[in-house]
Structures are given as structure tokens and as C-alpha cells.
XYZ file of N, CA, C and O in Angstrom:
208
model
N -4.824 -3.040 -34.452
C -5.134 -3.342 -35.836
C -4.929 -2.079 -36.676
O -5.333 -1.002 -36.280
N -4.347 -2.253 -37.832
C -4.195 -1.100 -38.722
C -5.549 -0.695 -39.291
O -6.464 -1.515 -39.358
N -5.668 0.568 -39.689
C -6.934 0.989 -40.305
C -7.143 0.260 -41.632
O -6.192 -0.118 -42.310
N -8.395 0.073 -41.991
C -8.719 -0.574 -43.260
C -8.512 0.442 -44.381
O -9.110 1.516 -44.371
N -7.645 0.118 -45.344
C -7.382 1.074 -46.418
C -8.554 1.162 -47.388
O -9.361 0.248 -47.497
N -8.624 2.275 -48.064
C -9.617 2.448 -49.113
C -9.031 1.886 -50.399
O -7.947 2.276 -50.808
N -9.732 0.954 -50.999
C -9.239 0.336 -52.227
C -10.361 0.246 -53.246
O -11.533 0.277 -52.899
N -9.973 0.126 -54.488
C -10.932 -0.110 -55.560
C -10.830 -1.582 -55.928
O -9.751 -2.075 -56.243
N -11.942 -2.268 -55.854
C -11.980 -3.696 -56.145
C -12.665 -3.893 -57.489
O -13.674 -3.250 -57.778
N -12.089 -4.767 -58.287
C -12.671 -5.023 -59.608
C -14.080 -5.591 -59.474
O -14.382 -6.332 -58.544
N -14.920 -5.231 -60.401
C -16.285 -5.726 -60.429
C -16.280 -7.248 -60.479
O -15.508 -7.851 -61.220
N -17.105 -7.861 -59.662
C -17.197 -9.310 -59.650
C -16.290 -9.984 -58.634
O -16.313 -11.199 -58.503
N -15.461 -9.179 -57.923
C -14.571 -9.777 -56.924
C -15.407 -10.450 -55.846
O -16.408 -9.908 -55.386
N -14.989 -11.648 -55.440
C -15.666 -12.359 -54.359
C -14.654 -12.589 -53.241
O -13.502 -12.928 -53.516
N -15.065 -12.404 -51.998
C -14.150 -12.636 -50.877
C -13.617 -14.074 -50.890
O -14.186 -14.966 -51.502
N -12.521 -14.288 -50.165
C -11.874 -15.587 -50.124
C -12.764 -16.657 -49.484
O -12.586 -17.835 -49.720
N -13.702 -16.242 -48.652
C -14.592 -17.178 -47.977
C -15.998 -16.590 -47.966
O -16.170 -15.370 -48.002
N -17.005 -17.439 -47.895
C -18.384 -16.929 -47.926
C -18.726 -16.125 -46.674
O -19.638 -15.309 -46.700
N -17.990 -16.345 -45.576
C -18.284 -15.601 -44.347
C -17.288 -14.471 -44.107
O -17.144 -13.979 -42.999
N -16.596 -14.021 -45.160
C -15.607 -12.949 -45.065
C -16.024 -11.802 -45.971
O -16.482 -12.023 -47.087
N -15.829 -10.582 -45.498
C -16.146 -9.410 -46.317
C -14.935 -9.025 -47.160
O -13.800 -9.432 -46.888
N -15.170 -8.204 -48.158
C -14.075 -7.698 -48.982
C -13.122 -6.884 -48.111
O -11.905 -6.976 -48.257
N -13.653 -6.111 -47.174
C -12.821 -5.310 -46.277
C -11.891 -6.191 -45.445
O -10.736 -5.848 -45.215
N -12.398 -7.330 -44.993
C -11.568 -8.258 -44.216
C -10.449 -8.819 -45.087
O -9.300 -8.929 -44.634
N -10.735 -9.161 -46.331
C -9.702 -9.641 -47.245
C -8.615 -8.586 -47.424
O -7.421 -8.879 -47.357
N -9.033 -7.359 -47.655
C -8.076 -6.270 -47.871
C -7.191 -6.101 -46.634
O -5.971 -5.962 -46.757
N -7.778 -6.142 -45.463
C -7.015 -5.977 -44.229
C -6.007 -7.113 -44.049
O -4.838 -6.872 -43.743
N -6.416 -8.343 -44.276
C -5.503 -9.482 -44.140
C -4.359 -9.356 -45.142
O -3.190 -9.546 -44.798
N -4.660 -9.020 -46.390
C -3.607 -8.865 -47.393
C -2.642 -7.745 -47.001
O -1.437 -7.865 -47.163
N -3.184 -6.645 -46.460
C -2.333 -5.523 -46.049
C -1.407 -5.940 -44.905
O -0.255 -5.532 -44.859
N -1.886 -6.777 -44.006
C -1.063 -7.247 -42.888
C 0.017 -8.209 -43.381
O 1.169 -8.142 -42.955
N -0.340 -9.096 -44.300
C 0.572 -10.168 -44.711
C 1.588 -9.766 -45.780
O 2.687 -10.316 -45.821
N 1.259 -8.841 -46.655
C 2.148 -8.518 -47.781
C 3.558 -8.078 -47.386
O 4.522 -8.540 -47.989
N 3.734 -7.195 -46.407
C 5.099 -6.727 -46.126
C 5.950 -7.715 -45.315
O 7.120 -7.447 -45.068
N 5.403 -8.842 -44.913
C 6.119 -9.763 -44.049
C 6.927 -10.790 -44.840
O 6.611 -11.103 -45.977
N 7.958 -11.339 -44.189
C 8.691 -12.460 -44.770
C 7.818 -13.701 -44.654
O 6.825 -13.714 -43.923
N 8.198 -14.776 -45.331
C 7.394 -15.993 -45.313
C 7.179 -16.535 -43.889
O 6.041 -16.810 -43.503
N 8.234 -16.683 -43.060
C 7.994 -17.182 -41.698
C 7.085 -16.246 -40.875
O 6.216 -16.701 -40.145
N 7.286 -14.938 -41.025
C 6.416 -13.986 -40.323
C 4.992 -14.101 -40.840
O 4.030 -14.039 -40.074
N 4.862 -14.258 -42.149
C 3.564 -14.382 -42.796
C 2.812 -15.599 -42.248
O 1.636 -15.514 -41.904
N 3.486 -16.728 -42.171
C 2.865 -17.951 -41.667
C 2.438 -17.788 -40.213
O 1.349 -18.221 -39.828
N 3.277 -17.161 -39.411
C 2.964 -16.937 -38.007
C 1.750 -16.022 -37.855
O 0.833 -16.301 -37.073
N 1.724 -14.924 -38.593
C 0.613 -13.977 -38.516
C -0.682 -14.612 -39.012
O -1.742 -14.417 -38.426
N -0.612 -15.383 -40.081
C -1.796 -16.049 -40.614
C -2.359 -17.034 -39.590
O -3.566 -17.113 -39.393
N -1.485 -17.764 -38.913
C -1.932 -18.701 -37.872
C -2.656 -17.945 -36.760
O -3.697 -18.390 -36.266
N -2.133 -16.784 -36.377
C -2.787 -15.969 -35.340
C -4.162 -15.496 -35.807
O -5.125 -15.513 -35.051
N -4.231 -15.051 -37.068
C -5.515 -14.565 -37.596
C -6.552 -15.682 -37.638
O -7.734 -15.473 -37.341
N -6.123 -16.878 -38.022
C -7.051 -17.996 -38.104
C -7.539 -18.413 -36.708
O -8.702 -18.768 -36.530
N -6.675 -18.352 -35.717
C -7.075 -18.690 -34.345
C -8.042 -17.636 -33.807
O -8.958 -17.946 -33.088
N -7.824 -16.365 -34.177
C -8.678 -15.288 -33.690
C -10.100 -15.443 -34.215
O -11.063 -15.174 -33.536
N -10.232 -15.929 -35.448
C -11.537 -16.045 -36.093
C -12.409 -17.113 -35.443
O -13.620 -16.996 -35.376
N -11.807 -18.180 -34.950
C -12.578 -19.297 -34.416
C -13.032 -19.069 -33.001
O -12.661 -18.218 -32.300
């Protein structure tokens, strides 16, 4: 896993899910942003399976 980057989040930001932290959102976005759409879909599927 890549290190969690230090970011500034706007006041009032809420994580994508009630059981997810802001740090987890940042990490997922950092993993998914540089990928192509098919790679993105594949990686997201892996992340969702890991969580359950």
C-alpha cells in the first residue's frame, strides 16, 4: 500500500461512507486517479472485496 499523503481537506468535508475515514478516501483517490478506466474498475473491485 502506498503511504497516505498529507492533504488539506475543506471544512465540512464528509467521507464517502459513514464507516470510512477521510484518510481512507484520500488513499483510494490516490490509488485510482492515475489509472485508466479499465484499471480503475479492476482496482476498485479489489478494494471493495478487501473491505468486506
